[in-house]
Every structure is written in C-alpha cells, then in structure tokens.
Coordinates of C-alpha atoms and ligand atoms in Angstrom, one line a residue:
X1 CA 0.0 0.0 -0.1
X2 CA 1.3 3.7 -0.9
X3 CA 1.6 5.9 2.0
X4 CA -1.0 8.5 2.4
X5 CA -0.1 12.3 1.4
X6 CA -2.0 13.5 4.3
X7 CA -3.1 11.9 7.5
X8 CA -5.1 14.1 10.0
X9 CA -6.1 12.0 13.1
X10 CA -8.2 13.7 16.0
X11 CA -7.2 17.3 14.9
X12 CA -8.6 20.0 17.6
X13 CA -8.0 23.7 17.6
X14 CA -9.4 26.4 20.0
X15 CA -8.7 30.1 20.0
X16 CA -8.9 30.8 23.9
X17 CA -12.4 29.5 25.0
X18 CA -13.6 28.9 21.5
X19 CA -13.4 25.4 20.3
X20 CA -13.3 25.6 16.4
X21 CA -12.0 22.2 15.4
X22 CA -13.5 19.7 17.5
X23 CA -12.3 16.4 16.3
X24 CA -11.2 16.2 12.6
X25 CA -10.0 12.9 10.8
X26 CA -8.9 12.8 7.3
X27 CA -6.8 10.6 5.1
X28 CA -5.7 11.9 1.6
X29 CA -4.2 9.5 -0.9
X30 CA -1.5 10.7 -3.2
X31 CA -3.0 12.5 -6.1
X32 CA -6.2 12.8 -4.6
X33 CA -8.3 15.8 -4.7
X34 CA -10.4 16.7 -1.6
X35 CA -12.9 19.6 -1.8
X36 CA -14.0 20.9 1.7
X37 CA -17.5 22.9 1.8
X38 CA -19.6 24.1 4.5
X39 CA -20.9 27.3 6.3
X40 CA -18.9 30.3 7.1
X41 CA -17.2 29.9 10.3
X42 CA -17.3 26.2 10.2
X43 CA -13.4 25.9 10.5
X44 CA -12.6 25.3 7.1
X45 CA -9.6 27.6 6.8
X46 CA -8.6 26.9 10.3
X47 CA -8.3 23.0 9.2
X48 CA -6.5 24.0 6.1
X49 CA -3.9 26.2 7.9
X50 CA -3.3 23.5 10.5
X51 CA -2.0 21.2 7.9
X52 CA 1.1 23.6 7.2
X53 CA 1.1 24.7 10.9
X54 CA 0.0 28.3 10.0
X55 CA -2.1 27.5 12.9
X56 CA -0.7 25.2 15.9
X57 CA -3.4 22.4 16.8
X58 CA -4.5 22.2 20.4
X59 CA -4.7 18.5 19.7
X60 CA -4.2 15.5 17.5
X61 CA -1.8 14.8 14.7
X62 CA -1.0 15.7 11.4
X63 CA 1.3 13.8 8.9
X64 CA 2.3 15.0 5.4
X65 CA 4.1 12.6 3.2
X66 CA 5.6 10.9 6.1
X67 CA 6.6 14.0 7.9
X68 CA 4.7 14.7 11.6
X69 CA 4.1 18.3 11.3
X70 CA 2.8 18.3 14.8
X71 CA 6.1 16.7 16.2
X72 CA 7.8 19.4 18.2
X73 CA 11.4 18.5 16.9
X74 CA 10.2 18.6 13.2
X75 CA 12.1 21.2 11.1
X76 CA 8.8 23.2 10.1
X77 CA 10.5 25.7 7.8
X78 CA 11.6 22.4 5.8
X79 CA 8.4 20.8 6.1
X80 CA 6.6 23.8 4.9
X81 CA 8.3 23.9 1.7
X82 CA 6.6 20.6 0.6
X83 CA 3.3 22.3 0.9
X84 CA 2.1 25.0 -1.4
X85 CA -0.8 27.3 -0.2
X86 CA -3.1 29.7 -2.2
X87 CA -5.4 31.9 -0.5
X88 CA -8.5 33.9 -1.4
X89 CA -6.5 37.1 -1.5
X90 CA -3.7 36.9 -4.1
X91 CA -0.8 37.9 -1.8
X92 CA 1.9 38.7 -4.6
X93 CA 4.7 40.8 -3.6
X94 CA 3.5 44.2 -5.2
X95 CA 7.1 45.7 -5.7
X96 CA 8.4 42.6 -7.6
X97 CA 7.7 41.6 -11.2
X98 CA 5.9 38.6 -11.8
X99 CA 9.0 36.4 -12.7
X100 CA 10.6 37.7 -9.4
X101 CA 7.6 36.9 -7.4
X102 CA 8.4 33.2 -8.5
X103 CA 12.0 33.0 -8.1
X104 CA 12.4 34.7 -4.9
X105 CA 11.5 32.0 -2.3
X106 CA 13.1 29.4 -4.6
X107 CA 16.5 31.4 -4.1
X108 CA 16.2 32.1 -0.5
X109 CA 14.5 29.0 0.9
X110 CA 15.4 26.4 -1.7
X111 CA 18.8 28.0 -2.3
X112 CA 18.2 27.5 -6.2
X113 CA 20.7 29.5 -8.6
X114 CA 19.4 32.1 -10.3
X115 CA 19.4 30.2 -13.7
X116 CA 17.7 27.3 -12.2
X117 CA 14.8 29.2 -10.5
X118 CA 14.2 31.2 -13.5
X119 CA 13.8 28.1 -15.7
X120 CA 11.3 26.8 -12.8
X121 CA 9.5 29.9 -12.8
X122 CA 9.0 30.0 -16.7
X123 CA 7.9 26.5 -16.9
X124 CA 5.3 27.1 -14.1
X125 CA 4.0 30.5 -15.8
X126 CA 3.6 28.3 -18.9
X127 CA 1.4 25.9 -17.0
X128 CA -0.9 28.6 -15.9
X129 CA -1.1 30.3 -19.5
X130 CA 0.9 33.3 -18.5
X131 CA 4.5 33.1 -20.1
X132 CA 3.7 36.3 -21.7
X133 CA 3.2 38.3 -18.3
X134 CA 6.9 37.4 -16.9
X135 CA 7.9 41.0 -16.6
X136 CA 4.5 42.6 -15.6
X137 CA 3.8 44.0 -12.1
X138 CA 1.0 42.3 -10.1
X139 CA -1.1 45.6 -10.4
X140 CA -1.0 45.4 -14.3
X141 CA -2.9 42.2 -13.9
X142 CA -6.5 41.1 -13.4
X143 CA -7.4 39.2 -10.3
X144 CA -7.6 36.1 -12.3
X145 CA -4.1 36.4 -13.8
X146 CA -2.9 37.3 -10.2
X147 CA -4.3 34.2 -8.7
X148 CA -2.7 32.1 -11.8
X149 CA 0.5 33.7 -10.7
X150 CA 0.1 33.0 -7.1
X151 CA -0.5 29.6 -8.2
X152 CA 2.4 29.4 -10.3
X153 CA 4.6 30.8 -7.6
X154 CA 3.4 28.0 -5.1
X155 CA 4.2 25.3 -8.0
X156 CA 7.5 26.7 -8.4
X157 CA 8.4 25.5 -4.9
X158 CA 7.9 21.9 -6.3
X159 CA 5.2 21.1 -3.5
X160 CA 4.2 17.9 -2.8
X161 CA 0.7 19.0 -1.7
X162 CA -1.2 22.0 -2.6
X163 CA -3.7 23.7 -0.2
X164 CA -6.4 26.2 -1.8
X165 CA -8.4 28.3 0.6
X166 CA -11.5 29.8 -1.7
X167 CA -9.1 30.6 -4.4
X168 CA -11.8 32.0 -6.6
X169 CA -14.1 34.0 -3.9
X170 CA -12.6 37.4 -4.6
X171 CA -12.5 37.1 -8.2
X172 CA -15.3 38.7 -10.7
X173 CA -17.4 36.0 -11.9
X174 CA -15.8 36.1 -15.4
X175 CA -12.5 35.3 -14.4
X176 CA -13.3 32.4 -12.0
X177 CA -13.4 29.9 -14.9
X178 CA -9.6 30.5 -15.8
X179 CA -8.3 29.9 -12.3
X180 CA -10.4 26.8 -11.8
X181 CA -9.3 25.6 -15.2
X182 CA -5.7 25.6 -14.0
X183 CA -6.6 23.8 -10.9
X184 CA -8.5 21.3 -12.9
X185 CA -5.2 20.9 -15.0
X186 CA -3.2 20.4 -12.0
X187 CA -5.9 17.6 -10.6
X188 CA -5.2 15.8 -13.9
X189 CA -1.6 16.0 -13.6
X190 CA -2.1 14.1 -10.4
X191 CA -1.4 16.8 -7.9
X192 CA -2.7 16.2 -4.3
X193 CA -4.8 19.1 -3.3
X194 CA -7.1 20.2 -0.4
X195 CA -9.4 22.8 -1.7
X196 CA -11.9 24.8 0.4
X197 CA -14.3 26.0 -2.2
X198 CA -18.1 27.3 -2.5
X199 CA -17.8 26.2 -6.2
X200 CA -20.1 23.0 -6.2
X201 CA -19.7 22.3 -10.1
X202 CA -16.0 22.3 -9.6
X203 CA -16.3 19.8 -6.6
X204 CA -18.8 17.9 -8.3
X205 CA -16.3 17.5 -11.5
X206 CA -13.0 17.2 -10.1
X207 CA -13.0 16.1 -6.4
X208 CA -12.5 12.6 -5.6
X209 CA -13.9 13.1 -2.1
X210 CA -15.8 15.9 -0.8
X211 CA -15.7 16.8 2.9
X212 CA -18.9 18.9 4.4
X213 CA -18.0 20.6 7.6
X214 CA -20.3 22.4 10.1
X215 CA -19.5 23.6 13.7
X216 CA -15.9 22.0 13.9
X217 CA -16.8 18.7 12.7
X218 CA -16.8 16.7 9.5
X219 CA -20.5 15.9 9.4
X220 CA -20.3 13.8 6.1
X221 CA -17.4 12.9 3.7
X222 CA -17.4 10.8 0.7
X223 CA -17.4 10.7 -3.2
X224 CA -18.6 14.0 -4.7
X225 CA -21.6 12.4 -6.4
X226 CA -22.8 11.1 -2.9
X227 CA -22.1 14.2 -0.6
X228 CA -23.3 16.7 -3.2
X229 CA -25.6 14.7 -5.0
X230 CA -27.2 12.5 -2.2
X231 CA -26.5 14.2 1.1
X232 CA -27.3 11.8 4.1
X233 CA -27.5 14.4 6.9
X234 CA -29.8 17.2 7.6
X235 CA -27.1 19.9 7.9
X236 CA -25.7 19.0 4.6
X237 CA -29.0 18.9 2.9
X238 CA -29.9 22.6 4.2
X239 CA -26.4 23.8 3.6
X240 CA -26.4 22.6 -0.2
X241 CA -30.1 23.9 -0.6
X242 CA -28.9 27.5 -0.1
X243 CA -25.5 27.2 -2.0
X244 CA -26.9 25.4 -5.2
Ligands
ADP301 P1 -14.3 29.0 7.7 O1 -13.2 29.1 7.0 O2 -15.1 27.8 7.7 O3 -15.4 30.1 7.4 P2 -12.5 29.7 9.8 O4 -12.0 28.3 10.2 O5 -12.1 31.0 9.2 O6 -13.7 29.1 9.2 O7 -13.1 30.2 11.6 C1 -13.6 29.4 12.3 C2 -14.1 30.0 13.6 O8 -12.8 30.3 14.0 C3 -14.8 31.4 13.2 O9 -15.7 31.4 14.7 C4 -13.8 32.4 13.5 O10 -14.0 33.6 14.0 C5 -12.8 31.7 14.7 N1 -11.2 32.2 14.3 C6 -10.5 31.9 13.2 N2 -9.3 32.5 13.3 C7 -9.2 32.8 14.6 C8 -8.2 33.4 15.2 N3 -7.0 33.9 14.9 N4 -8.8 33.9 16.3 C9 -9.7 33.6 17.0 N5 -10.7 33.1 16.4 C10 -10.4 32.9 15.1
MG302 MG1 -12.6 30.2 5.6

C-alpha cells in the first residue's frame, strides 16, 4: 500500500475558549483531490491552516508525506516547503515583477541558483498560461491573472501537496473559470490537493472526495456524487439547498 499524502487524526483547535475544530479525521491519498465545503465559520480555513502549521493545533496529529508536522522536533520551515498554499487574496509581492515573485523563495528558501529558479518559474508560468506576463508587475494584472501567478509561485517550490482556501471567492465572476481551469489541470496531472471552495460544480467534477464541515466537525464525507448529489445529513442538505 502506498503511504497516504496527508493523515489528520483527532485534530482539535481552540482560540482561547472558542473550540473551532472539535475532532477532525481525514486521510488523503497521493494524487487525490479533496474539496472541503461548509458554512462560513465552520472551521474550514483553520483546518487547512493547521495542515502546514500556520495555526498550531491544540490536539491531534498531522502527517504530511510521512513527516509529522505536529512533532515538536520537526524542522517546520523545511516541512512547509513541501506544502503549497493559495489564499483567497492573491498575496503577491507588489513591488516585484511576476518572474521575481516566482523566483524569490526558490532562491532564498530552496537555495536554487538564479538560472534554475528562472527556468522553474518560466515553466510554471507556462503551466498557468501566463508566459507573456513574466515581466509585468502584479498591479498590471487582472485578479484572475494574479491568482494564476500565485498558483505558479506555489508550484515553483515543487510542492507535494497544494492547499487552496477559496481561491476564486475574491474574483469577478468572469475570471473564476480560468483559475478553476488551472486547478483542474493540476488535478489531472496528479497533484494532491485540498480545496476549500463554494464552487459546487468544480467539486462535483474534480473532487475525488468531498468533506462537509459544520461547527468544527466533519459531518459527512465521501465521493462528490454522494455528498453533493445525495447528502445523508440534514445539515448537509440545508447547506446545499442554500448554495446550489
Ligand atoms: P471558515 O473558513 O469555515 O469560514 P474559519 O476557520 O475561518 O471558518 O473560522 C472558524 C471560527 O474560528 C470562526 O468562529 C472564527 O471567528 C474563528 N477564528 C478563526 N481564526 C481565529 C483567530 N486567529 N482567533 C480567534 N478566532 C478565530
Ligand atoms: Mg475560510
């Protein structure tokens, strides 16, 4: 049996007295795409942020490609380089050109030489369809293009797992499709992905597994056709009735 890409066991997270994640279990196989859906405030972002320890779990265990992120002795900076993250806001470095946005962390964190970093960057710009924007500044790009650059920047670190937190929620509707198209292509290429999204059509078509979260618990998980197409729990049904 191949080793899972991500194993989350008994994950708990509190902010002071507020228990946000109560008991989360999730196993993700290599190449699997998991979409996480659920109402605002249900803990989706917190769960994703715990995977790369942007939030420190209060309890439980997280293992990514065999590395226990929650082990106090883990080299967290090193472990994090294997996990790419794309947020709702594009978070590009405004004062750097597109190509430099893609090379800076490769050089500083991965210690890649200038030539290699630039080759990797150009390859990933091509993957997201933005080769011609290498020398543009972020402000000259549309929101959709900026988000594709953010994806290319994450890919330039050669991650083993990609985390997406509502990557299309801040975009004008006409720009959403291009970003989802890039994500779909990544999924087809076999990238392991955890995607928090309200795009139910995308989840239905691309996800191997859908997780419905509510109140800090995973209420329901399974194949997209089951969770979205034939939900078993009342809370899943009423959420879907509101968003579909
Ligand atoms: P979702 O992404 O599903 O909308 P979040 O994970 O962002 O949910 O938030 C879950 C709950 O945790 C919310 O009640 C939110 O206010 C709270 N929360 C999130 N981050 C923090 C924080 N840094 N400090 C205190 N409370 C937080
Ligand atoms: Mg969120």
